[in-house]
PDB file of N, CA and C in Angstrom:
ATOM      1  N   SER T   1      23.686 -19.002   3.351  1.00 42.00           N
ATOM      2  CA  SER T   1      22.924 -19.021   4.251  1.00 42.00           C
ATOM      3  C   SER T   1      23.181 -18.239   5.322  1.00 42.00           C
ATOM      4  N   SER T   2      22.120 -17.591   6.059  1.00 45.00           N
ATOM      5  CA  SER T   2      22.839 -16.853   7.624  1.00 45.00           C
ATOM      6  C   SER T   2      21.515 -17.392   8.457  1.00 45.00           C
ATOM      7  N   GLY T   3      21.644 -18.851   8.431  1.00 44.00           N
ATOM      8  CA  GLY T   3      20.643 -19.547   9.450  1.00 44.00           C
ATOM      9  C   GLY T   3      20.798 -19.079  10.920  1.00 44.00           C
ATOM     10  N   ILE T   4      19.809 -19.153  11.683  1.00 48.00           N
ATOM     11  CA  ILE T   4      19.722 -19.530  12.848  1.00 48.00           C
ATOM     12  C   ILE T   4      20.187 -20.794  13.313  1.00 48.00           C
ATOM     13  N   ASN T   5      19.402 -21.720  13.035  1.00 50.00           N
ATOM     14  CA  ASN T   5      19.715 -22.912  13.113  1.00 50.00           C
ATOM     15  C   ASN T   5      19.134 -23.971  12.464  1.00 50.00           C
ATOM     16  N   ALA T   6      19.477 -25.343  12.145  1.00 50.00           N
ATOM     17  CA  ALA T   6      18.779 -26.069  11.334  1.00 50.00           C
ATOM     18  C   ALA T   6      17.475 -26.396  11.566  1.00 50.00           C
ATOM     19  N   GLU T   7      17.325 -26.915  12.850  1.00 56.00           N
ATOM     20  CA  GLU T   7      15.929 -27.067  13.166  1.00 56.00           C
ATOM     21  C   GLU T   7      14.801 -26.263  13.224  1.00 56.00           C
ATOM     22  N   TYR T   8      15.041 -25.057  13.177  1.00 58.00           N
ATOM     23  CA  TYR T   8      13.800 -23.882  13.104  1.00 58.00           C
ATOM     24  C   TYR T   8      13.934 -23.118  12.032  1.00 58.00           C
ATOM     25  N   GLY T   9      15.212 -23.208  10.921  1.00 62.00           N
ATOM     26  CA  GLY T   9      14.786 -22.503   9.800  1.00 62.00           C
ATOM     27  C   GLY T   9      15.610 -21.420  10.352  1.00 62.00           C
ATOM     28  N   GLY T  10      15.958 -20.790   9.319  1.00 72.00           N
ATOM     29  CA  GLY T  10      16.821 -19.412   9.129  1.00 72.00           C
ATOM     30  C   GLY T  10      16.305 -18.108   8.941  1.00 72.00           C
ATOM     31  N   TYR T  11      17.180 -17.178   8.810  1.00 79.00           N
ATOM     32  CA  TYR T  11      16.501 -15.837   8.957  1.00 79.00           C
ATOM     33  C   TYR T  11      17.643 -15.145   8.241  1.00 79.00           C
ATOM     34  N   ARG T  12      17.322 -14.097   7.027  1.00 88.00           N
ATOM     35  CA  ARG T  12      17.614 -13.036   6.449  1.00 88.00           C
ATOM     36  C   ARG T  12      16.824 -12.034   6.581  1.00 88.00           C
ATOM     37  N   PRO T  13      17.521 -10.762   6.849  1.00 90.00           N
ATOM     38  CA  PRO T  13      16.799  -9.549   7.238  1.00 90.00           C
ATOM     39  C   PRO T  13      16.156  -8.918   6.139  1.00 90.00           C
ATOM     40  N   LEU T  14      14.746  -8.155   5.913  1.00 93.00           N
ATOM     41  CA  LEU T  14      14.084  -7.925   5.035  1.00 93.00           C
ATOM     42  C   LEU T  14      15.103  -6.904   4.315  1.00 93.00           C
ATOM     43  N   THR T  15      14.531  -6.724   2.999  1.00 93.00           N
ATOM     44  CA  THR T  15      14.859  -5.760   2.440  1.00 93.00           C
ATOM     45  C   THR T  15      14.561  -4.194   2.500  1.00 93.00           C
ATOM     46  N   VAL T  16      13.456  -4.209   2.898  1.00 95.00           N
ATOM     47  CA  VAL T  16      13.115  -2.957   3.481  1.00 95.00           C
ATOM     48  C   VAL T  16      12.698  -2.750   4.670  1.00 95.00           C
ATOM     49  N   THR T  17      12.437  -1.332   5.588  1.00 95.00           N
ATOM     50  CA  THR T  17      12.534  -1.274   6.885  1.00 95.00           C
ATOM     51  C   THR T  17      11.010  -1.514   6.835  1.00 95.00           C
ATOM     52  N   TYR T  18      10.454  -1.457   8.368  1.00 95.00           N
ATOM     53  CA  TYR T  18       9.007  -1.542   8.379  1.00 95.00           C
ATOM     54  C   TYR T  18       8.437  -0.374   8.097  1.00 95.00           C
ATOM     55  N   GLY T  19       9.101   1.025   8.460  1.00 96.00           N
ATOM     56  CA  GLY T  19       8.648   2.099   8.191  1.00 96.00           C
ATOM     57  C   GLY T  19       8.376   2.140   6.675  1.00 96.00           C
ATOM     58  N   GLU T  20       9.577   1.785   5.702  1.00 96.00           N
ATOM     59  CA  GLU T  20       8.967   2.013   4.214  1.00 96.00           C
ATOM     60  C   GLU T  20       7.990   0.709   3.940  1.00 96.00           C
ATOM     61  N   LEU T  21       7.804  -0.105   4.473  1.00 96.00           N
ATOM     62  CA  LEU T  21       6.616  -1.624   4.096  1.00 96.00           C
ATOM     63  C   LEU T  21       5.661  -0.248   4.550  1.00 96.00           C
ATOM     64  N   ASP T  22       5.203   0.100   5.666  1.00 96.00           N
ATOM     65  CA  ASP T  22       4.005   0.466   6.080  1.00 96.00           C
ATOM     66  C   ASP T  22       3.519   1.804   5.100  1.00 96.00           C
ATOM     67  N   LYS T  23       4.516   2.584   4.748  1.00 97.00           N
ATOM     68  CA  LYS T  23       4.393   3.527   3.870  1.00 97.00           C
ATOM     69  C   LYS T  23       3.859   2.917   2.524  1.00 97.00           C
ATOM     70  N   MET T  24       4.460   1.766   2.235  1.00 96.00           N
ATOM     71  CA  MET T  24       4.382   1.403   0.831  1.00 96.00           C
ATOM     72  C   MET T  24       3.112   0.532   0.667  1.00 96.00           C
ATOM     73  N   LEU T  25       2.713   0.130   1.777  1.00 97.00           N
ATOM     74  CA  LEU T  25       1.448  -0.716   1.673  1.00 97.00           C
ATOM     75  C   LEU T  25       0.181   0.637   1.776  1.00 97.00           C
ATOM     76  N   THR T  26       0.389   1.379   2.732  1.00 97.00           N
ATOM     77  CA  THR T  26      -0.577   2.435   2.911  1.00 97.00           C
ATOM     78  C   THR T  26      -0.861   2.984   1.583  1.00 97.00           C
ATOM     79  N   LYS T  27       0.187   3.652   0.923  1.00 97.00           N
ATOM     80  CA  LYS T  27       0.069   4.457  -0.631  1.00 97.00           C
ATOM     81  C   LYS T  27      -0.564   3.609  -1.396  1.00 97.00           C
ATOM     82  N   SER T  28      -0.384   2.402  -1.679  1.00 96.00           N
ATOM     83  CA  SER T  28      -1.059   1.489  -2.583  1.00 96.00           C
ATOM     84  C   SER T  28      -2.248   1.205  -2.944  1.00 96.00           C
ATOM     85  N   CYS T  29      -2.900   1.634  -1.175  1.00 95.00           N
ATOM     86  CA  CYS T  29      -4.135   1.462  -1.135  1.00 95.00           C
ATOM     87  C   CYS T  29      -4.658   3.006  -1.602  1.00 95.00           C
ATOM     88  N   GLU T  30      -4.321   3.861  -1.717  1.00 96.00           N
ATOM     89  CA  GLU T  30      -4.686   5.416  -1.682  1.00 96.00           C
ATOM     90  C   GLU T  30      -4.541   5.268  -3.320  1.00 96.00           C
ATOM     91  N   VAL T  31      -3.987   5.007  -4.016  1.00 96.00           N
ATOM     92  CA  VAL T  31      -3.674   5.213  -5.525  1.00 96.00           C
ATOM     93  C   VAL T  31      -4.779   4.376  -6.291  1.00 96.00           C
ATOM     94  N   GLU T  32      -5.185   4.978  -7.640  1.00 93.00           N
ATOM     95  CA  GLU T  32      -6.241   4.122  -8.193  1.00 93.00           C
ATOM     96  C   GLU T  32      -5.792   3.521  -9.383  1.00 93.00           C
ATOM     97  N   SER T  33      -4.566   3.853 -10.036  1.00 95.00           N
ATOM     98  CA  SER T  33      -4.211   2.628 -11.174  1.00 95.00           C
ATOM     99  C   SER T  33      -3.218   1.621 -10.865  1.00 95.00           C
ATOM    100  N   GLU T  34      -3.295   0.728 -11.447  1.00 95.00           N
ATOM    101  CA  GLU T  34      -2.610  -0.400 -11.186  1.00 95.00           C
ATOM    102  C   GLU T  34      -1.068  -0.242 -11.547  1.00 95.00           C
ATOM    103  N   GLU T  35      -0.956   0.690 -12.512  1.00 97.00           N
ATOM    104  CA  GLU T  35       0.401   0.924 -13.192  1.00 97.00           C
ATOM    105  C   GLU T  35       1.228   1.434 -11.892  1.00 97.00           C
ATOM    106  N   GLU T  36       0.667   2.368 -10.859  1.00 97.00           N
ATOM    107  CA  GLU T  36       0.802   3.384  -9.823  1.00 97.00           C
ATOM    108  C   GLU T  36       1.289   2.314  -8.458  1.00 97.00           C
ATOM    109  N   LYS T  37       0.163   1.448  -8.339  1.00 96.00           N
ATOM    110  CA  LYS T  37       0.363   0.611  -7.369  1.00 96.00           C
ATOM    111  C   LYS T  37       1.681  -0.733  -7.544  1.00 96.00           C
ATOM    112  N   ASP T  38       1.819  -0.916  -8.949  1.00 96.00           N
ATOM    113  CA  ASP T  38       3.074  -1.640  -9.441  1.00 96.00           C
ATOM    114  C   ASP T  38       4.334  -1.061  -8.935  1.00 96.00           C
ATOM    115  N   LYS T  39       4.314   0.421  -9.091  1.00 97.00           N
ATOM    116  CA  LYS T  39       5.649   1.076  -9.001  1.00 97.00           C
ATOM    117  C   LYS T  39       5.912   1.215  -7.559  1.00 97.00           C
ATOM    118  N   ILE T  40       4.676   1.571  -6.698  1.00 97.00           N
ATOM    119  CA  ILE T  40       4.889   1.823  -5.406  1.00 97.00           C
ATOM    120  C   ILE T  40       5.249   0.433  -4.709  1.00 97.00           C
ATOM    121  N   LEU T  41       4.423  -0.757  -5.078  1.00 97.00           N
ATOM    122  CA  LEU T  41       5.214  -1.778  -4.573  1.00 97.00           C
ATOM    123  C   LEU T  41       6.439  -2.849  -4.971  1.00 97.00           C
ATOM    124  N   ALA T  42       7.075  -1.789  -6.102  1.00 97.00           N
ATOM    125  CA  ALA T  42       8.019  -2.675  -6.496  1.00 97.00           C
ATOM    126  C   ALA T  42       9.289  -3.107  -5.769  1.00 97.00           C
ATOM    127  N   PRO T  43       9.443  -2.373  -4.433  1.00 97.00           N
ATOM    128  CA  PRO T  43      10.486  -2.779  -3.560  1.00 97.00           C
ATOM    129  C   PRO T  43       9.835  -3.774  -2.561  1.00 97.00           C
ATOM    130  N   PHE T  44       8.747  -4.160  -2.574  1.00 96.00           N
ATOM    131  CA  PHE T  44       8.014  -5.154  -1.985  1.00 96.00           C
ATOM    132  C   PHE T  44       7.962  -6.260  -2.665  1.00 96.00           C
ATOM    133  N   ASP T  45       8.095  -6.226  -3.902  1.00 96.00           N
ATOM    134  CA  ASP T  45       8.096  -7.299  -4.904  1.00 96.00           C
ATOM    135  C   ASP T  45       9.345  -8.008  -4.988  1.00 96.00           C
ATOM    136  N   GLU T  46      10.166  -7.236  -4.772  1.00 96.00           N
ATOM    137  CA  GLU T  46      11.684  -7.422  -4.847  1.00 96.00           C
ATOM    138  C   GLU T  46      12.096  -8.440  -3.679  1.00 96.00           C
ATOM    139  N   CYS T  47      11.441  -7.904  -2.492  1.00 96.00           N
ATOM    140  CA  CYS T  47      11.329  -8.668  -1.291  1.00 96.00           C
ATOM    141  C   CYS T  47      10.842 -10.019  -1.337  1.00 96.00           C
ATOM    142  N   VAL T  48      10.068 -10.183  -2.267  1.00 95.00           N
ATOM    143  CA  VAL T  48       9.258 -11.578  -2.135  1.00 95.00           C
ATOM    144  C   VAL T  48      10.167 -12.203  -2.970  1.00 95.00           C
ATOM    145  N   ASN T  49      10.608 -11.807  -4.117  1.00 95.00           N
ATOM    146  CA  ASN T  49      11.485 -12.567  -4.774  1.00 95.00           C
ATOM    147  C   ASN T  49      12.784 -13.069  -4.137  1.00 95.00           C
ATOM    148  N   TYR T  50      13.308 -12.273  -2.737  1.00 95.00           N
ATOM    149  CA  TYR T  50      14.185 -12.486  -2.190  1.00 95.00           C
ATOM    150  C   TYR T  50      14.046 -13.754  -1.364  1.00 95.00           C
ATOM    151  N   ILE T  51      12.535 -13.857  -0.801  1.00 95.00           N
ATOM    152  CA  ILE T  51      12.096 -14.580   0.081  1.00 95.00           C
ATOM    153  C   ILE T  51      12.112 -15.857  -0.748  1.00 95.00           C
ATOM    154  N   GLN T  52      11.574 -16.042  -1.871  1.00 94.00           N
ATOM    155  CA  GLN T  52      11.775 -17.001  -2.510  1.00 94.00           C
ATOM    156  C   GLN T  52      13.126 -17.948  -2.583  1.00 94.00           C
ATOM    157  N   PHE T  53      14.268 -17.192  -2.597  1.00 94.00           N
ATOM    158  CA  PHE T  53      15.710 -17.555  -2.696  1.00 94.00           C
ATOM    159  C   PHE T  53      15.823 -17.898  -1.211  1.00 94.00           C
ATOM    160  N   ALA T  54      15.353 -17.322  -0.495  1.00 94.00           N
ATOM    161  CA  ALA T  54      15.687 -17.824   1.182  1.00 94.00           C
ATOM    162  C   ALA T  54      14.854 -18.793   1.659  1.00 94.00           C
ATOM    163  N   ASN T  55      13.756 -19.177   0.965  1.00 93.00           N
ATOM    164  CA  ASN T  55      13.251 -20.385   1.208  1.00 93.00           C
ATOM    165  C   ASN T  55      13.985 -21.211   0.706  1.00 93.00           C
ATOM    166  N   ASP T  56      14.426 -21.601  -0.632  1.00 93.00           N
ATOM    167  CA  ASP T  56      15.142 -22.562  -1.524  1.00 93.00           C
ATOM    168  C   ASP T  56      16.461 -23.037  -0.393  1.00 93.00           C
ATOM    169  N   GLU T  57      17.050 -22.169   0.471  1.00 91.00           N
ATOM    170  CA  GLU T  57      18.073 -22.305   1.180  1.00 91.00           C
ATOM    171  C   GLU T  57      17.900 -22.412   2.650  1.00 91.00           C
ATOM    172  N   CYS T  58      16.469 -22.832   2.968  1.00 89.00           N
ATOM    173  CA  CYS T  58      15.887 -23.200   4.100  1.00 89.00           C
ATOM    174  C   CYS T  58      16.223 -21.879   5.449  1.00 89.00           C
ATOM    175  N   ASP T  59      16.154 -20.889   4.954  1.00 90.00           N
ATOM    176  CA  ASP T  59      16.156 -19.216   5.408  1.00 90.00           C
ATOM    177  C   ASP T  59      14.846 -18.837   5.583  1.00 90.00           C
ATOM    178  N   TYR T  60      13.907 -19.558   6.197  1.00 91.00           N
ATOM    179  CA  TYR T  60      12.200 -19.401   6.229  1.00 91.00           C
ATOM    180  C   TYR T  60      11.904 -18.392   7.139  1.00 91.00           C
ATOM    181  N   GLY T  61      12.846 -17.641   7.691  1.00 91.00           N
ATOM    182  CA  GLY T  61      12.236 -16.265   8.708  1.00 91.00           C
ATOM    183  C   GLY T  61      11.796 -15.212   7.992  1.00 91.00           C
ATOM    184  N   MET T  62      12.820 -14.863   6.951  1.00 93.00           N
ATOM    185  CA  MET T  62      12.300 -13.828   5.936  1.00 93.00           C
ATOM    186  C   MET T  62      11.201 -13.706   5.577  1.00 93.00           C
ATOM    187  N   GLY T  63      10.363 -14.779   5.015  1.00 94.00           N
ATOM    188  CA  GLY T  63       8.922 -14.984   4.445  1.00 94.00           C
ATOM    189  C   GLY T  63       8.058 -14.709   5.472  1.00 94.00           C
ATOM    190  N   PHE T  64       8.188 -15.328   6.650  1.00 94.00           N
ATOM    191  CA  PHE T  64       7.296 -15.147   7.725  1.00 94.00           C
ATOM    192  C   PHE T  64       7.166 -13.709   8.420  1.00 94.00           C
ATOM    193  N   GLU T  65       8.519 -13.026   8.362  1.00 94.00           N
ATOM    194  CA  GLU T  65       8.378 -11.687   9.022  1.00 94.00           C
ATOM    195  C   GLU T  65       7.781 -10.882   8.019  1.00 94.00           C
ATOM    196  N   LEU T  66       7.766 -11.276   6.665  1.00 96.00           N
ATOM    197  CA  LEU T  66       7.198 -10.006   5.812  1.00 96.00           C
ATOM    198  C   LEU T  66       5.634 -10.396   5.765  1.00 96.00           C
ATOM    199  N   ALA T  67       5.220 -11.513   5.985  1.00 96.00           N
ATOM    200  CA  ALA T  67       4.001 -12.061   6.023  1.00 96.00           C
ATOM    201  C   ALA T  67       3.317 -11.532   7.172  1.00 96.00           C
ATOM    202  N   MET T  68       4.185 -11.350   8.407  1.00 95.00           N
ATOM    203  CA  MET T  68       3.455 -10.945   9.604  1.00 95.00           C
ATOM    204  C   MET T  68       3.086  -9.600   9.444  1.00 95.00           C
ATOM    205  N   CYS T  69       4.317  -8.735   8.810  1.00 95.00           N
ATOM    206  CA  CYS T  69       4.140  -7.588   8.674  1.00 95.00           C
ATOM    207  C   CYS T  69       2.851  -7.226   8.107  1.00 95.00           C
ATOM    208  N   VAL T  70       2.776  -7.966   6.824  1.00 96.00           N
ATOM    209  CA  VAL T  70       1.340  -7.542   5.872  1.00 96.00           C
ATOM    210  C   VAL T  70       0.458  -7.889   6.738  1.00 96.00           C
ATOM    211  N   PHE T  71       0.208  -8.630   7.285  1.00 94.00           N
ATOM    212  CA  PHE T  71      -0.933  -9.637   8.017  1.00 94.00           C
ATOM    213  C   PHE T  71      -1.230  -8.426   9.203  1.00 94.00           C
ATOM    214  N   ALA T  72      -0.313  -7.657   9.699  1.00 94.00           N
ATOM    215  CA  ALA T  72      -0.706  -6.545  10.811  1.00 94.00           C
ATOM    216  C   ALA T  72      -1.013  -5.458  10.579  1.00 94.00           C
ATOM    217  N   HIS T  73      -0.592  -5.208   9.383  1.00 94.00           N
ATOM    218  CA  HIS T  73      -1.010  -3.696   8.477  1.00 94.00           C
ATOM    219  C   HIS T  73      -2.557  -3.291   8.667  1.00 94.00           C
ATOM    220  N   LYS T  74      -2.820  -1.956   8.533  1.00 93.00           N
ATOM    221  CA  LYS T  74      -4.089  -1.654   9.197  1.00 93.00           C
ATOM    222  C   LYS T  74      -4.653  -2.071   7.467  1.00 93.00           C
ATOM    223  N   GLU T  75      -4.182  -2.030   6.568  1.00 91.00           N
ATOM    224  CA  GLU T  75      -4.895  -2.369   5.105  1.00 91.00           C
ATOM    225  C   GLU T  75      -4.722  -3.464   4.939  1.00 91.00           C
ATOM    226  N   SER T  76      -4.578  -4.450   5.841  1.00 91.00           N
ATOM    227  CA  SER T  76      -4.219  -5.874   5.408  1.00 91.00           C
ATOM    228  C   SER T  76      -5.414  -6.677   4.469  1.00 91.00           C
ATOM    229  N   ARG T  77      -6.509  -5.960   4.792  1.00 90.00           N
ATOM    230  CA  ARG T  77      -7.536  -6.788   3.964  1.00 90.00           C
ATOM    231  C   ARG T  77      -7.364  -6.615   2.185  1.00 90.00           C
ATOM    232  N   ASN T  78      -6.501  -5.379   2.127  1.00 92.00           N
ATOM    233  CA  ASN T  78      -6.083  -5.169   0.851  1.00 92.00           C
ATOM    234  C   ASN T  78      -5.195  -6.317   0.201  1.00 92.00           C
ATOM    235  N   PHE T  79      -4.821  -6.787   1.097  1.00 93.00           N
ATOM    236  CA  PHE T  79      -3.189  -7.920   0.543  1.00 93.00           C
ATOM    237  C   PHE T  79      -3.683  -9.442   0.776  1.00 93.00           C
ATOM    238  N   LEU T  80      -4.769  -9.546   1.019  1.00 92.00           N
ATOM    239  CA  LEU T  80      -5.329 -11.145   1.458  1.00 92.00           C
ATOM    240  C   LEU T  80      -4.616 -11.880   0.741  1.00 92.00           C
ATOM    241  N   GLY T  81      -4.773 -11.806  -0.430  1.00 92.00           N
ATOM    242  CA  GLY T  81      -4.091 -12.557  -1.661  1.00 92.00           C
ATOM    243  C   GLY T  81      -2.719 -13.226  -1.116  1.00 92.00           C
ATOM    244  N   THR T  82      -1.897 -12.050  -0.690  1.00 93.00           N
ATOM    245  CA  THR T  82      -0.356 -12.123  -0.564  1.00 93.00           C
ATOM    246  C   THR T  82      -0.208 -12.936   1.100  1.00 93.00           C
ATOM    247  N   ILE T  83      -0.961 -12.322   2.128  1.00 94.00           N
ATOM    248  CA  ILE T  83      -0.803 -13.076   2.950  1.00 94.00           C
ATOM    249  C   ILE T  83      -1.648 -14.467   2.879  1.00 94.00           C
ATOM    250  N   SER T  84      -2.693 -15.083   2.301  1.00 94.00           N
ATOM    251  CA  SER T  84      -3.083 -15.955   2.219  1.00 94.00           C
ATOM    252  C   SER T  84      -1.909 -17.064   1.346  1.00 94.00           C
ATOM    253  N   SER T  85      -1.525 -16.606   0.729  1.00 93.00           N
ATOM    254  CA  SER T  85       0.119 -17.570   0.233  1.00 93.00           C
ATOM    255  C   SER T  85       1.384 -17.472   1.167  1.00 93.00           C
ATOM    256  N   MET T  86       1.497 -16.285   1.474  1.00 95.00           N
ATOM    257  CA  MET T  86       2.875 -16.474   2.165  1.00 95.00           C
ATOM    258  C   MET T  86       2.875 -16.649   3.627  1.00 95.00           C
ATOM    259  N   LEU T  87       1.831 -16.593   4.438  1.00 96.00           N
ATOM    260  CA  LEU T  87       1.970 -17.053   5.858  1.00 96.00           C
ATOM    261  C   LEU T  87       1.813 -18.258   6.233  1.00 96.00           C
ATOM    262  N   PRO T  88       0.912 -19.089   5.708  1.00 96.00           N
ATOM    263  CA  PRO T  88       0.733 -20.414   5.878  1.00 96.00           C
ATOM    264  C   PRO T  88       1.859 -21.217   5.392  1.00 96.00           C
ATOM    265  N   LEU T  89       2.504 -20.740   4.057  1.00 96.00           N
ATOM    266  CA  LEU T  89       3.565 -21.291   3.868  1.00 96.00           C
ATOM    267  C   LEU T  89       4.736 -21.485   4.758  1.00 96.00           C
ATOM    268  N   ALA T  90       5.190 -19.946   5.386  1.00 95.00           N
ATOM    269  CA  ALA T  90       5.984 -19.717   6.229  1.00 95.00           C
ATOM    270  C   ALA T  90       5.777 -20.631   7.587  1.00 95.00           C
ATOM    271  N   TYR T  91       4.636 -20.832   7.949  1.00 96.00           N
ATOM    272  CA  TYR T  91       4.050 -21.607   9.033  1.00 96.00           C
ATOM    273  C   TYR T  91       4.867 -23.164   8.748  1.00 96.00           C
ATOM    274  N   ASP T  92       4.225 -23.292   7.523  1.00 95.00           N
ATOM    275  CA  ASP T  92       4.359 -25.080   7.041  1.00 95.00           C
ATOM    276  C   ASP T  92       6.220 -25.295   6.828  1.00 95.00           C
ATOM    277  N   LEU T  93       6.692 -24.309   6.337  1.00 94.00           N
ATOM    278  CA  LEU T  93       8.237 -24.447   6.160  1.00 94.00           C
ATOM    279  C   LEU T  93       8.678 -24.622   7.565  1.00 94.00           C
ATOM    280  N   LEU T  94       8.300 -24.025   8.637  1.00 92.00           N
ATOM    281  CA  LEU T  94       8.914 -23.624  10.096  1.00 92.00           C
ATOM    282  C   LEU T  94       8.194 -24.599  10.823  1.00 92.00           C
ATOM    283  N   GLY T  95       7.566 -25.914  10.191  1.00 93.00           N
ATOM    284  CA  GLY T  95       7.083 -26.769  11.018  1.00 93.00           C
ATOM    285  C   GLY T  95       6.169 -26.795  11.990  1.00 93.00           C
ATOM    286  N   ARG T  96       5.354 -25.751  11.568  1.00 95.00           N
ATOM    287  CA  ARG T  96       3.945 -25.110  12.359  1.00 95.00           C
ATOM    288  C   ARG T  96       2.918 -25.126  11.724  1.00 95.00           C
ATOM    289  N   THR T  97       2.471 -26.433  11.526  1.00 96.00           N
ATOM    290  CA  THR T  97       1.465 -26.712  10.584  1.00 96.00           C
ATOM    291  C   THR T  97       0.267 -26.331  10.972  1.00 96.00           C
ATOM    292  N   LEU T  98      -0.101 -26.718  12.463  1.00 97.00           N
ATOM    293  CA  LEU T  98      -1.402 -26.137  13.395  1.00 97.00           C
ATOM    294  C   LEU T  98      -1.531 -24.485  12.990  1.00 97.00           C
ATOM    295  N   PHE T  99      -0.837 -23.890  13.217  1.00 97.00           N
ATOM    296  CA  PHE T  99      -0.783 -22.426  12.844  1.00 97.00           C
ATOM    297  C   PHE T  99      -1.085 -21.864  11.162  1.00 97.00           C
ATOM    298  N   SER T 100      -0.575 -22.873  10.325  1.00 96.00           N
ATOM    299  CA  SER T 100      -0.622 -22.886   8.842  1.00 96.00           C
ATOM    300  C   SER T 100      -2.383 -23.088   8.493  1.00 96.00           C
ATOM    301  N   LYS T 101      -2.883 -23.831   9.316  1.00 97.00           N
ATOM    302  CA  LYS T 101      -4.350 -24.234   8.940  1.00 97.00           C
ATOM    303  C   LYS T 101      -5.188 -23.344   9.627  1.00 97.00           C
ATOM    304  N   ILE T 102      -4.719 -22.713  10.795  1.00 96.00           N
ATOM    305  CA  ILE T 102      -5.262 -21.647  11.482  1.00 96.00           C
ATOM    306  C   ILE T 102      -5.337 -20.485  10.390  1.00 96.00           C
ATOM    307  N   MET T 103      -4.373 -20.015  10.054  1.00 95.00           N
ATOM    308  CA  MET T 103      -4.366 -18.873   9.162  1.00 95.00           C
ATOM    309  C   MET T 103      -4.957 -19.174   7.797  1.00 95.00           C
ATOM    310  N   LYS T 104      -5.313 -20.527   7.419  1.00 94.00           N
ATOM    311  CA  LYS T 104      -5.822 -20.604   6.067  1.00 94.00           C
ATOM    312  C   LYS T 104      -6.953 -20.283   6.075  1.00 94.00           C
ATOM    313  N   LYS T 105      -7.802 -20.841   7.588  1.00 94.00           N
ATOM    314  CA  LYS T 105      -9.176 -20.494   7.993  1.00 94.00           C
ATOM    315  C   LYS T 105      -9.490 -19.035   8.257  1.00 94.00           C
ATOM    316  N   ILE T 106      -8.789 -18.402   8.936  1.00 93.00           N
ATOM    317  CA  ILE T 106      -8.739 -16.859   8.794  1.00 93.00           C
ATOM    318  C   ILE T 106      -8.767 -16.478   7.612  1.00 93.00           C
ATOM    319  N   CYS T 107      -7.871 -16.647   6.847  1.00 91.00           N
ATOM    320  CA  CYS T 107      -7.940 -15.997   5.322  1.00 91.00           C
ATOM    321  C   CYS T 107      -9.245 -16.178   4.536  1.00 91.00           C
ATOM    322  N   LYS T 108      -9.909 -17.618   4.774  1.00 91.00           N
ATOM    323  CA  LYS T 108     -11.046 -18.016   4.017  1.00 91.00           C
ATOM    324  C   LYS T 108     -12.402 -17.204   4.781  1.00 91.00           C
ATOM    325  N   LYS T 109     -12.489 -17.086   5.827  1.00 89.00           N
ATOM    326  CA  LYS T 109     -13.329 -16.366   6.492  1.00 89.00           C
ATOM    327  C   LYS T 109     -13.481 -14.898   6.006  1.00 89.00           C
ATOM    328  N   GLU T 110     -12.136 -14.493   6.091  1.00 87.00           N
ATOM    329  CA  GLU T 110     -12.148 -13.004   5.764  1.00 87.00           C
ATOM    330  C   GLU T 110     -12.476 -12.698   4.332  1.00 87.00           C
ATOM    331  N   GLU T 111     -12.080 -13.724   3.647  1.00 85.00           N
ATOM    332  CA  GLU T 111     -12.548 -13.442   1.907  1.00 85.00           C
ATOM    333  C   GLU T 111     -13.916 -13.852   1.813  1.00 85.00           C
ATOM    334  N   ASN T 112     -14.506 -14.281   2.829  1.00 85.00           N
ATOM    335  CA  ASN T 112     -16.106 -14.592   2.316  1.00 85.00           C
ATOM    336  C   ASN T 112     -16.638 -13.520   3.052  1.00 85.00           C
ATOM    337  N   GLY T 113     -16.223 -12.666   3.987  1.00 80.00           N
ATOM    338  CA  GLY T 113     -16.339 -11.347   4.603  1.00 80.00           C
ATOM    339  C   GLY T 113     -17.210 -11.792   6.045  1.00 80.00           C
ATOM    340  N   SER T 114     -16.926 -12.792   6.588  1.00 67.00           N
ATOM    341  CA  SER T 114     -17.644 -13.616   7.659  1.00 67.00           C
ATOM    342  C   SER T 114     -16.785 -13.391   9.002  1.00 67.00           C
ATOM    343  N   LEU T 115     -15.717 -12.022   8.637  1.00 57.00           N
ATOM    344  CA  LEU T 115     -14.479 -12.446   9.763  1.00 57.00           C
ATOM    345  C   LEU T 115     -14.913 -11.120  10.555  1.00 57.00           C
TER     346      LEU T 115
END
């Protein structure tokens, strides 16, 4: 574990750069077939797998960082399922339950088209 400290959780760097992530998310929204999307998002999915390992070892920052990047992306509405599962979990793991509740409400409103 490459943690920051036990009280706030740890951090591991993402396995993709911000630029690579931006291109992946944008390009995946431009293709029609699920097969193409899966191929484009393979590095993203690999990063999500690493986050599960990091979370198991109390390095919660990696999941928070990736979730925030996806939430801030211009195509974030296309990744609402990912955001609604990753970001509240990251907040909960970091002991920020109020932010988790707020994020859940934001995602629910977005799913209902009322945001």
